[in-house]
């Protein structure tokens, strides 16, 4: 994947937006190699990656300076074991993220219950004061939501 380089974007920025003027690379001292900037591509689907590698190999195999056989896990036990460890640790990371997320939701739920209880207790205390009774404490240590 490619995009326009920052120097080309800056040069284009000085041109009128209606397209009436053309940019001259010689005026801005931009060579042909500096027009585009290569972007790295990240593929997250293994099946799509396999298709892409095979497609590149078929189309441009004679021009590519890449040994695709190194990616074959059957030939390299060291690489295979490292990939297995990587997958295992990625699973552990996902598990820990799930646990943290669950704990955070539980904590938020508890805090909401505490706020709800305190709000109800304040309303109850207002009603008790109107009746001339003594108010109850806002935080009840015997209530399990405050532990």
PDB file of N, CA and C in Angstrom, residues 11-113:
ATOM      1  N   UNK A  11       3.219  20.350  -1.199  1.00  0.00           N
ATOM      2  CA  UNK A  11       3.275  21.024  -2.495  1.00  0.00           C
ATOM      3  C   UNK A  11       1.885  21.162  -3.096  1.00  0.00           C
ATOM      4  N   UNK A  12       1.079  20.136  -2.953  1.00  0.00           N
ATOM      5  CA  UNK A  12      -0.288  20.181  -3.488  1.00  0.00           C
ATOM      6  C   UNK A  12      -1.126  21.178  -2.707  1.00  0.00           C
ATOM      7  N   UNK A  13      -0.833  21.338  -1.432  1.00  0.00           N
ATOM      8  CA  UNK A  13      -1.589  22.262  -0.590  1.00  0.00           C
ATOM      9  C   UNK A  13      -1.528  23.690  -1.080  1.00  0.00           C
ATOM     10  N   UNK A  14      -0.471  24.061  -1.803  1.00  0.00           N
ATOM     11  CA  UNK A  14      -0.347  25.419  -2.324  1.00  0.00           C
ATOM     12  C   UNK A  14      -1.058  25.632  -3.637  1.00  0.00           C
ATOM     13  N   UNK A  15      -1.647  24.609  -4.206  1.00  0.00           N
ATOM     14  CA  UNK A  15      -2.337  24.726  -5.492  1.00  0.00           C
ATOM     15  C   UNK A  15      -3.813  25.041  -5.279  1.00  0.00           C
ATOM     16  N   UNK A  16      -4.449  25.679  -6.260  1.00  0.00           N
ATOM     17  CA  UNK A  16      -5.894  25.931  -6.137  1.00  0.00           C
ATOM     18  C   UNK A  16      -6.674  24.622  -6.120  1.00  0.00           C
ATOM     19  N   UNK A  17      -7.762  24.597  -5.375  1.00  0.00           N
ATOM     20  CA  UNK A  17      -8.549  23.380  -5.189  1.00  0.00           C
ATOM     21  C   UNK A  17      -9.354  22.985  -6.415  1.00  0.00           C
ATOM     22  N   UNK A  18      -9.546  23.906  -7.372  1.00  0.00           N
ATOM     23  CA  UNK A  18     -10.379  23.591  -8.536  1.00  0.00           C
ATOM     24  C   UNK A  18      -9.654  22.749  -9.578  1.00  0.00           C
ATOM     25  N   UNK A  19      -8.355  22.482  -9.377  1.00  0.00           N
ATOM     26  CA  UNK A  19      -7.614  21.627 -10.296  1.00  0.00           C
ATOM     27  C   UNK A  19      -7.142  22.353 -11.538  1.00  0.00           C
ATOM     28  N   UNK A  20      -7.217  23.685 -11.566  1.00  0.00           N
ATOM     29  CA  UNK A  20      -6.824  24.433 -12.753  1.00  0.00           C
ATOM     30  C   UNK A  20      -5.314  24.473 -12.951  1.00  0.00           C
ATOM     31  N   UNK A  21      -4.552  24.292 -11.886  1.00  0.00           N
ATOM     32  CA  UNK A  21      -3.086  24.316 -11.995  1.00  0.00           C
ATOM     33  C   UNK A  21      -2.543  22.908 -11.792  1.00  0.00           C
ATOM     34  N   UNK A  22      -1.419  22.640 -12.437  1.00  0.00           N
ATOM     35  CA  UNK A  22      -0.773  21.339 -12.283  1.00  0.00           C
ATOM     36  C   UNK A  22       0.521  21.523 -11.505  1.00  0.00           C
ATOM     37  N   UNK A  23       0.823  20.552 -10.675  1.00  0.00           N
ATOM     38  CA  UNK A  23       2.049  20.624  -9.886  1.00  0.00           C
ATOM     39  C   UNK A  23       3.227  20.175 -10.741  1.00  0.00           C
ATOM     40  N   UNK A  24       4.279  20.923 -10.700  1.00  0.00           N
ATOM     41  CA  UNK A  24       5.519  20.562 -11.383  1.00  0.00           C
ATOM     42  C   UNK A  24       6.490  20.073 -10.319  1.00  0.00           C
ATOM     43  N   UNK A  25       6.894  18.800 -10.427  1.00  0.00           N
ATOM     44  CA  UNK A  25       7.794  18.247  -9.407  1.00  0.00           C
ATOM     45  C   UNK A  25       9.148  18.931  -9.425  1.00  0.00           C
ATOM     46  N   UNK A  26       9.565  19.436 -10.569  1.00  0.00           N
ATOM     47  CA  UNK A  26      10.866  20.103 -10.639  1.00  0.00           C
ATOM     48  C   UNK A  26      10.856  21.411  -9.856  1.00  0.00           C
ATOM     49  N   UNK A  27       9.712  22.093  -9.795  1.00  0.00           N
ATOM     50  CA  UNK A  27       9.608  23.343  -9.037  1.00  0.00           C
ATOM     51  C   UNK A  27       9.769  23.090  -7.536  1.00  0.00           C
ATOM     52  N   UNK A  28       9.315  21.966  -7.071  1.00  0.00           N
ATOM     53  CA  UNK A  28       9.330  21.664  -5.633  1.00  0.00           C
ATOM     54  C   UNK A  28      10.488  20.757  -5.248  1.00  0.00           C
ATOM     55  N   UNK A  29      11.370  20.456  -6.190  1.00  0.00           N
ATOM     56  CA  UNK A  29      12.524  19.600  -5.960  1.00  0.00           C
ATOM     57  C   UNK A  29      12.115  18.237  -5.385  1.00  0.00           C
ATOM     58  N   UNK A  30      11.143  17.604  -6.036  1.00  0.00           N
ATOM     59  CA  UNK A  30      10.660  16.286  -5.618  1.00  0.00           C
ATOM     60  C   UNK A  30      11.001  15.301  -6.719  1.00  0.00           C
ATOM     61  N   UNK A  31      11.716  14.254  -6.352  1.00  0.00           N
ATOM     62  CA  UNK A  31      12.055  13.241  -7.350  1.00  0.00           C
ATOM     63  C   UNK A  31      10.907  12.238  -7.463  1.00  0.00           C
ATOM     64  N   UNK A  32      10.962  11.418  -8.484  1.00  0.00           N
ATOM     65  CA  UNK A  32       9.913  10.429  -8.718  1.00  0.00           C
ATOM     66  C   UNK A  32       9.831   9.430  -7.574  1.00  0.00           C
ATOM     67  N   UNK A  33      10.978   9.126  -6.941  1.00  0.00           N
ATOM     68  CA  UNK A  33      10.995   8.167  -5.841  1.00  0.00           C
ATOM     69  C   UNK A  33      10.370   8.735  -4.565  1.00  0.00           C
ATOM     70  N   UNK A  34      10.281  10.063  -4.478  1.00  0.00           N
ATOM     71  CA  UNK A  34       9.767  10.703  -3.261  1.00  0.00           C
ATOM     72  C   UNK A  34       8.275  11.007  -3.318  1.00  0.00           C
ATOM     73  N   UNK A  35       7.611  10.675  -4.419  1.00  0.00           N
ATOM     74  CA  UNK A  35       6.189  11.002  -4.552  1.00  0.00           C
ATOM     75  C   UNK A  35       5.344  10.126  -3.644  1.00  0.00           C
ATOM     76  N   UNK A  36       5.626   8.845  -3.625  1.00  0.00           N
ATOM     77  CA  UNK A  36       4.845   7.917  -2.819  1.00  0.00           C
ATOM     78  C   UNK A  36       5.652   7.421  -1.633  1.00  0.00           C
ATOM     79  N   UNK A  37       4.933   7.106  -0.574  1.00  0.00           N
ATOM     80  CA  UNK A  37       5.525   6.534   0.636  1.00  0.00           C
ATOM     81  C   UNK A  37       4.861   5.188   0.874  1.00  0.00           C
ATOM     82  N   UNK A  38       5.670   4.169   1.104  1.00  0.00           N
ATOM     83  CA  UNK A  38       5.137   2.821   1.273  1.00  0.00           C
ATOM     84  C   UNK A  38       4.609   2.640   2.689  1.00  0.00           C
ATOM     85  N   UNK A  39       3.442   2.026   2.821  1.00  0.00           N
ATOM     86  CA  UNK A  39       2.829   1.760   4.113  1.00  0.00           C
ATOM     87  C   UNK A  39       2.895   0.264   4.410  1.00  0.00           C
ATOM     88  N   UNK A  40       3.172  -0.092   5.651  1.00  0.00           N
ATOM     89  CA  UNK A  40       3.152  -1.525   5.979  1.00  0.00           C
ATOM     90  C   UNK A  40       1.716  -2.042   6.012  1.00  0.00           C
ATOM     91  N   UNK A  41       1.565  -3.294   5.656  1.00  0.00           N
ATOM     92  CA  UNK A  41       0.245  -3.935   5.674  1.00  0.00           C
ATOM     93  C   UNK A  41       0.249  -4.973   6.775  1.00  0.00           C
ATOM     94  N   UNK A  42      -0.794  -4.956   7.591  1.00  0.00           N
ATOM     95  CA  UNK A  42      -0.936  -5.940   8.662  1.00  0.00           C
ATOM     96  C   UNK A  42      -2.166  -6.790   8.371  1.00  0.00           C
ATOM     97  N   UNK A  43      -1.967  -8.073   8.259  1.00  0.00           N
ATOM     98  CA  UNK A  43      -3.061  -8.995   7.949  1.00  0.00           C
ATOM     99  C   UNK A  43      -3.357  -9.803   9.201  1.00  0.00           C
ATOM    100  N   UNK A  44      -4.606  -9.785   9.637  1.00  0.00           N
ATOM    101  CA  UNK A  44      -4.947 -10.475  10.879  1.00  0.00           C
ATOM    102  C   UNK A  44      -5.690 -11.789  10.644  1.00  0.00           C
ATOM    103  N   UNK A  45      -6.023 -12.122   9.443  1.00  0.00           N
ATOM    104  CA  UNK A  45      -6.725 -13.352   9.143  1.00  0.00           C
ATOM    105  C   UNK A  45      -5.749 -14.306   8.461  1.00  0.00           C
ATOM    106  N   UNK A  46      -5.440 -15.409   9.099  1.00  0.00           N
ATOM    107  CA  UNK A  46      -4.439 -16.336   8.584  1.00  0.00           C
ATOM    108  C   UNK A  46      -4.805 -16.875   7.202  1.00  0.00           C
ATOM    109  N   UNK A  47      -6.081 -17.104   6.957  1.00  0.00           N
ATOM    110  CA  UNK A  47      -6.492 -17.638   5.662  1.00  0.00           C
ATOM    111  C   UNK A  47      -6.264 -16.606   4.561  1.00  0.00           C
ATOM    112  N   UNK A  48      -6.591 -15.346   4.872  1.00  0.00           N
ATOM    113  CA  UNK A  48      -6.354 -14.300   3.886  1.00  0.00           C
ATOM    114  C   UNK A  48      -4.863 -14.121   3.638  1.00  0.00           C
ATOM    115  N   UNK A  49      -4.067 -14.268   4.678  1.00  0.00           N
ATOM    116  CA  UNK A  49      -2.620 -14.157   4.527  1.00  0.00           C
ATOM    117  C   UNK A  49      -2.096 -15.252   3.611  1.00  0.00           C
ATOM    118  N   UNK A  50      -2.567 -16.448   3.788  1.00  0.00           N
ATOM    119  CA  UNK A  50      -2.132 -17.560   2.943  1.00  0.00           C
ATOM    120  C   UNK A  50      -2.488 -17.293   1.485  1.00  0.00           C
ATOM    121  N   UNK A  51      -3.691 -16.799   1.260  1.00  0.00           N
ATOM    122  CA  UNK A  51      -4.116 -16.489  -0.106  1.00  0.00           C
ATOM    123  C   UNK A  51      -3.245 -15.382  -0.684  1.00  0.00           C
ATOM    124  N   UNK A  52      -2.966 -14.341   0.115  1.00  0.00           N
ATOM    125  CA  UNK A  52      -2.131 -13.242  -0.357  1.00  0.00           C
ATOM    126  C   UNK A  52      -0.729 -13.721  -0.705  1.00  0.00           C
ATOM    127  N   UNK A  53      -0.123 -14.518   0.150  1.00  0.00           N
ATOM    128  CA  UNK A  53       1.229 -15.010  -0.104  1.00  0.00           C
ATOM    129  C   UNK A  53       1.252 -15.865  -1.371  1.00  0.00           C
ATOM    130  N   UNK A  54       0.289 -16.742  -1.531  1.00  0.00           N
ATOM    131  CA  UNK A  54       0.246 -17.587  -2.730  1.00  0.00           C
ATOM    132  C   UNK A  54       0.017 -16.752  -3.980  1.00  0.00           C
ATOM    133  N   UNK A  55      -0.834 -15.744  -3.885  1.00  0.00           N
ATOM    134  CA  UNK A  55      -1.095 -14.871  -5.017  1.00  0.00           C
ATOM    135  C   UNK A  55       0.166 -14.095  -5.390  1.00  0.00           C
ATOM    136  N   UNK A  56       0.860 -13.556  -4.403  1.00  0.00           N
ATOM    137  CA  UNK A  56       2.107 -12.837  -4.673  1.00  0.00           C
ATOM    138  C   UNK A  56       3.147 -13.758  -5.284  1.00  0.00           C
ATOM    139  N   UNK A  57       3.201 -14.969  -4.785  1.00  0.00           N
ATOM    140  CA  UNK A  57       4.180 -15.942  -5.291  1.00  0.00           C
ATOM    141  C   UNK A  57       3.887 -16.287  -6.754  1.00  0.00           C
ATOM    142  N   UNK A  58       2.611 -16.448  -7.098  1.00  0.00           N
ATOM    143  CA  UNK A  58       2.250 -16.793  -8.468  1.00  0.00           C
ATOM    144  C   UNK A  58       2.474 -15.622  -9.421  1.00  0.00           C
ATOM    145  N   UNK A  59       2.093 -14.423  -8.998  1.00  0.00           N
ATOM    146  CA  UNK A  59       2.211 -13.258  -9.874  1.00  0.00           C
ATOM    147  C   UNK A  59       3.646 -12.746  -9.992  1.00  0.00           C
ATOM    148  N   UNK A  60       4.328 -12.636  -8.875  1.00  0.00           N
ATOM    149  CA  UNK A  60       5.618 -11.963  -8.851  1.00  0.00           C
ATOM    150  C   UNK A  60       6.729 -12.846  -8.311  1.00  0.00           C
ATOM    151  N   UNK A  61       6.589 -14.142  -8.428  1.00  0.00           N
ATOM    152  CA  UNK A  61       7.569 -15.051  -7.857  1.00  0.00           C
ATOM    153  C   UNK A  61       8.973 -14.818  -8.365  1.00  0.00           C
ATOM    154  N   UNK A  62       9.108 -14.454  -9.627  1.00  0.00           N
ATOM    155  CA  UNK A  62      10.434 -14.240 -10.196  1.00  0.00           C
ATOM    156  C   UNK A  62      11.067 -12.931  -9.708  1.00  0.00           C
ATOM    157  N   UNK A  63      10.261 -11.971  -9.231  1.00  0.00           N
ATOM    158  CA  UNK A  63      10.788 -10.681  -8.774  1.00  0.00           C
ATOM    159  C   UNK A  63      10.922 -10.591  -7.260  1.00  0.00           C
ATOM    160  N   UNK A  64      10.262 -11.484  -6.539  1.00  0.00           N
ATOM    161  CA  UNK A  64      10.308 -11.421  -5.083  1.00  0.00           C
ATOM    162  C   UNK A  64      11.589 -12.053  -4.562  1.00  0.00           C
ATOM    163  N   UNK A  65      12.191 -11.368  -3.612  1.00  0.00           N
ATOM    164  CA  UNK A  65      13.397 -11.889  -2.977  1.00  0.00           C
ATOM    165  C   UNK A  65      13.025 -12.428  -1.597  1.00  0.00           C
ATOM    166  N   UNK A  66      12.068 -13.337  -1.588  1.00  0.00           N
ATOM    167  CA  UNK A  66      11.560 -13.870  -0.332  1.00  0.00           C
ATOM    168  C   UNK A  66      11.507 -15.389  -0.431  1.00  0.00           C
ATOM    169  N   UNK A  67      11.892 -16.035   0.637  1.00  0.00           N
ATOM    170  CA  UNK A  67      11.820 -17.492   0.691  1.00  0.00           C
ATOM    171  C   UNK A  67      10.588 -17.859   1.508  1.00  0.00           C
ATOM    172  N   UNK A  68       9.480 -18.148   0.832  1.00  0.00           N
ATOM    173  CA  UNK A  68       8.232 -18.437   1.524  1.00  0.00           C
ATOM    174  C   UNK A  68       8.270 -19.760   2.268  1.00  0.00           C
ATOM    175  N   UNK A  69       9.218 -20.617   1.951  1.00  0.00           N
ATOM    176  CA  UNK A  69       9.310 -21.903   2.630  1.00  0.00           C
ATOM    177  C   UNK A  69       9.678 -21.740   4.101  1.00  0.00           C
ATOM    178  N   UNK A  70      10.260 -20.628   4.457  1.00  0.00           N
ATOM    179  CA  UNK A  70      10.606 -20.392   5.865  1.00  0.00           C
ATOM    180  C   UNK A  70       9.360 -20.236   6.738  1.00  0.00           C
ATOM    181  N   UNK A  71       8.249 -19.912   6.108  1.00  0.00           N
ATOM    182  CA  UNK A  71       7.004 -19.756   6.852  1.00  0.00           C
ATOM    183  C   UNK A  71       6.306 -21.089   7.102  1.00  0.00           C
ATOM    184  N   UNK A  72       6.796 -22.154   6.550  1.00  0.00           N
ATOM    185  CA  UNK A  72       6.208 -23.473   6.720  1.00  0.00           C
ATOM    186  C   UNK A  72       6.581 -24.012   8.106  1.00  0.00           C
ATOM    187  N   UNK A  73       5.581 -24.217   8.950  1.00  0.00           N
ATOM    188  CA  UNK A  73       5.837 -24.656  10.320  1.00  0.00           C
ATOM    189  C   UNK A  73       6.246 -26.121  10.411  1.00  0.00           C
ATOM    190  N   UNK A  74       5.985 -26.887   9.380  1.00  0.00           N
ATOM    191  CA  UNK A  74       6.334 -28.312   9.419  1.00  0.00           C
ATOM    192  C   UNK A  74       7.840 -28.538   9.336  1.00  0.00           C
ATOM    193  N   UNK A  75       8.572 -27.609   8.753  1.00  0.00           N
ATOM    194  CA  UNK A  75      10.003 -27.809   8.557  1.00  0.00           C
ATOM    195  C   UNK A  75      10.859 -27.275   9.688  1.00  0.00           C
ATOM    196  N   UNK A  76      10.290 -26.459  10.557  1.00  0.00           N
ATOM    197  CA  UNK A  76      11.093 -25.841  11.600  1.00  0.00           C
ATOM    198  C   UNK A  76      10.419 -26.052  12.953  1.00  0.00           C
ATOM    199  N   UNK A  77      10.919 -26.999  13.722  1.00  0.00           N
ATOM    200  CA  UNK A  77      10.316 -27.316  15.020  1.00  0.00           C
ATOM    201  C   UNK A  77      10.462 -26.158  15.994  1.00  0.00           C
ATOM    202  N   UNK A  78      11.573 -25.443  15.921  1.00  0.00           N
ATOM    203  CA  UNK A  78      11.800 -24.297  16.812  1.00  0.00           C
ATOM    204  C   UNK A  78      10.746 -23.216  16.568  1.00  0.00           C
ATOM    205  N   UNK A  79      10.505 -22.901  15.310  1.00  0.00           N
ATOM    206  CA  UNK A  79       9.498 -21.910  14.959  1.00  0.00           C
ATOM    207  C   UNK A  79       8.110 -22.380  15.389  1.00  0.00           C
ATOM    208  N   UNK A  80       7.835 -23.648  15.179  1.00  0.00           N
ATOM    209  CA  UNK A  80       6.543 -24.208  15.553  1.00  0.00           C
ATOM    210  C   UNK A  80       6.303 -24.109  17.054  1.00  0.00           C
ATOM    211  N   UNK A  81       7.314 -24.443  17.850  1.00  0.00           N
ATOM    212  CA  UNK A  81       7.138 -24.374  19.308  1.00  0.00           C
ATOM    213  C   UNK A  81       6.980 -22.924  19.763  1.00  0.00           C
ATOM    214  N   UNK A  82       7.703 -22.002  19.138  1.00  0.00           N
ATOM    215  CA  UNK A  82       7.562 -20.590  19.497  1.00  0.00           C
ATOM    216  C   UNK A  82       6.177 -20.053  19.143  1.00  0.00           C
ATOM    217  N   UNK A  83       5.657 -20.472  18.011  1.00  0.00           N
ATOM    218  CA  UNK A  83       4.301 -20.061  17.634  1.00  0.00           C
ATOM    219  C   UNK A  83       3.290 -20.641  18.623  1.00  0.00           C
ATOM    220  N   UNK A  84       3.499 -21.885  19.034  1.00  0.00           N
ATOM    221  CA  UNK A  84       2.607 -22.489  20.034  1.00  0.00           C
ATOM    222  C   UNK A  84       2.636 -21.701  21.338  1.00  0.00           C
ATOM    223  N   UNK A  85       3.829 -21.318  21.799  1.00  0.00           N
ATOM    224  CA  UNK A  85       3.948 -20.515  23.019  1.00  0.00           C
ATOM    225  C   UNK A  85       3.269 -19.164  22.852  1.00  0.00           C
ATOM    226  N   UNK A  86       3.440 -18.554  21.696  1.00  0.00           N
ATOM    227  CA  UNK A  86       2.828 -17.261  21.426  1.00  0.00           C
ATOM    228  C   UNK A  86       1.306 -17.357  21.468  1.00  0.00           C
ATOM    229  N   UNK A  87       0.761 -18.393  20.862  1.00  0.00           N
ATOM    230  CA  UNK A  87      -0.694 -18.587  20.861  1.00  0.00           C
ATOM    231  C   UNK A  87      -1.194 -18.819  22.287  1.00  0.00           C
ATOM    232  N   UNK A  88      -0.459 -19.614  23.056  1.00  0.00           N
ATOM    233  CA  UNK A  88      -0.846 -19.889  24.440  1.00  0.00           C
ATOM    234  C   UNK A  88      -0.848 -18.605  25.273  1.00  0.00           C
ATOM    235  N   UNK A  89       0.179 -17.784  25.108  1.00  0.00           N
ATOM    236  CA  UNK A  89       0.243 -16.535  25.867  1.00  0.00           C
ATOM    237  C   UNK A  89      -0.833 -15.547  25.413  1.00  0.00           C
ATOM    238  N   UNK A  90      -1.167 -15.558  24.135  1.00  0.00           N
ATOM    239  CA  UNK A  90      -2.259 -14.703  23.651  1.00  0.00           C
ATOM    240  C   UNK A  90      -3.580 -15.143  24.279  1.00  0.00           C
ATOM    241  N   UNK A  91      -3.784 -16.449  24.401  1.00  0.00           N
ATOM    242  CA  UNK A  91      -4.981 -16.956  25.073  1.00  0.00           C
ATOM    243  C   UNK A  91      -5.002 -16.542  26.543  1.00  0.00           C
ATOM    244  N   UNK A  92      -3.846 -16.612  27.202  1.00  0.00           N
ATOM    245  CA  UNK A  92      -3.765 -16.183  28.603  1.00  0.00           C
ATOM    246  C   UNK A  92      -4.084 -14.699  28.744  1.00  0.00           C
ATOM    247  N   UNK A  93      -3.591 -13.907  27.817  1.00  0.00           N
ATOM    248  CA  UNK A  93      -3.869 -12.472  27.851  1.00  0.00           C
ATOM    249  C   UNK A  93      -5.357 -12.203  27.687  1.00  0.00           C
ATOM    250  N   UNK A  94      -5.992 -12.883  26.758  1.00  0.00           N
ATOM    251  CA  UNK A  94      -7.435 -12.709  26.564  1.00  0.00           C
ATOM    252  C   UNK A  94      -8.211 -13.125  27.810  1.00  0.00           C
ATOM    253  N   UNK A  95      -7.780 -14.204  28.436  1.00  0.00           N
ATOM    254  CA  UNK A  95      -8.429 -14.666  29.656  1.00  0.00           C
ATOM    255  C   UNK A  95      -8.306 -13.624  30.767  1.00  0.00           C
ATOM    256  N   UNK A  96      -7.114 -13.062  30.923  1.00  0.00           N
ATOM    257  CA  UNK A  96      -6.907 -12.033  31.957  1.00  0.00           C
ATOM    258  C   UNK A  96      -7.722 -10.782  31.659  1.00  0.00           C
ATOM    259  N   UNK A  97      -7.804 -10.407  30.400  1.00  0.00           N
ATOM    260  CA  UNK A  97      -8.615  -9.242  30.030  1.00  0.00           C
ATOM    261  C   UNK A  97     -10.079  -9.483  30.361  1.00  0.00           C
ATOM    262  N   UNK A  98     -10.559 -10.694  30.094  1.00  0.00           N
ATOM    263  CA  UNK A  98     -11.945 -11.027  30.411  1.00  0.00           C
ATOM    264  C   UNK A  98     -12.189 -10.935  31.912  1.00  0.00           C
ATOM    265  N   UNK A  99     -11.249 -11.482  32.710  1.00  0.00           N
ATOM    266  CA  UNK A  99     -11.395 -11.440  34.169  1.00  0.00           C
ATOM    267  C   UNK A  99     -11.420 -10.002  34.676  1.00  0.00           C
ATOM    268  N   UNK A 100     -10.523  -9.168  34.172  1.00  0.00           N
ATOM    269  CA  UNK A 100     -10.479  -7.761  34.594  1.00  0.00           C
ATOM    270  C   UNK A 100     -11.764  -7.048  34.213  1.00  0.00           C
ATOM    271  N   UNK A 101     -12.257  -7.323  33.035  1.00  0.00           N
ATOM    272  CA  UNK A 101     -13.500  -6.700  32.585  1.00  0.00           C
ATOM    273  C   UNK A 101     -14.665  -7.119  33.472  1.00  0.00           C
ATOM    274  N   UNK A 102     -14.724  -8.414  33.802  1.00  0.00           N
ATOM    275  CA  UNK A 102     -15.787  -8.912  34.667  1.00  0.00           C
ATOM    276  C   UNK A 102     -15.698  -8.289  36.065  1.00  0.00           C
ATOM    277  N   UNK A 103     -14.473  -8.199  36.601  1.00  0.00           N
ATOM    278  CA  UNK A 103     -14.299  -7.592  37.919  1.00  0.00           C
ATOM    279  C   UNK A 103     -14.696  -6.123  37.914  1.00  0.00           C
ATOM    280  N   UNK A 104     -14.376  -5.418  36.845  1.00  0.00           N
ATOM    281  CA  UNK A 104     -14.743  -4.005  36.754  1.00  0.00           C
ATOM    282  C   UNK A 104     -16.262  -3.842  36.692  1.00  0.00           C
ATOM    283  N   UNK A 105     -16.935  -4.697  35.918  1.00  0.00           N
ATOM    284  CA  UNK A 105     -18.403  -4.631  35.858  1.00  0.00           C
ATOM    285  C   UNK A 105     -19.010  -4.917  37.223  1.00  0.00           C
ATOM    286  N   UNK A 106     -18.456  -5.892  37.950  1.00  0.00           N
ATOM    287  CA  UNK A 106     -18.954  -6.217  39.289  1.00  0.00           C
ATOM    288  C   UNK A 106     -18.761  -5.039  40.236  1.00  0.00           C
ATOM    289  N   UNK A 107     -17.603  -4.405  40.152  1.00  0.00           N
ATOM    290  CA  UNK A 107     -17.330  -3.247  41.007  1.00  0.00           C
ATOM    291  C   UNK A 107     -18.280  -2.097  40.674  1.00  0.00           C
ATOM    292  N   UNK A 108     -18.517  -1.839  39.402  1.00  0.00           N
ATOM    293  CA  UNK A 108     -19.444  -0.780  39.013  1.00  0.00           C
ATOM    294  C   UNK A 108     -20.858  -1.085  39.499  1.00  0.00           C
ATOM    295  N   UNK A 109     -21.268  -2.336  39.397  1.00  0.00           N
ATOM    296  CA  UNK A 109     -22.595  -2.725  39.861  1.00  0.00           C
ATOM    297  C   UNK A 109     -22.719  -2.508  41.371  1.00  0.00           C
ATOM    298  N   UNK A 110     -21.670  -2.860  42.126  1.00  0.00           N
ATOM    299  CA  UNK A 110     -21.670  -2.673  43.574  1.00  0.00           C
ATOM    300  C   UNK A 110     -21.747  -1.193  43.924  1.00  0.00           C
ATOM    301  N   UNK A 111     -20.968  -0.362  43.214  1.00  0.00           N
ATOM    302  CA  UNK A 111     -21.006   1.081  43.465  1.00  0.00           C
ATOM    303  C   UNK A 111     -22.375   1.659  43.167  1.00  0.00           C
ATOM    304  N   UNK A 112     -23.027   1.186  42.099  1.00  0.00           N
ATOM    305  CA  UNK A 112     -24.379   1.662  41.786  1.00  0.00           C
ATOM    306  C   UNK A 112     -25.358   1.248  42.882  1.00  0.00           C
ATOM    307  N   UNK A 113     -25.220   0.016  43.380  1.00  0.00           N
ATOM    308  CA  UNK A 113     -26.085  -0.436  44.473  1.00  0.00           C
ATOM    309  C   UNK A 113     -25.875   0.408  45.722  1.00  0.00           C
TER     310      UNK A 113
END
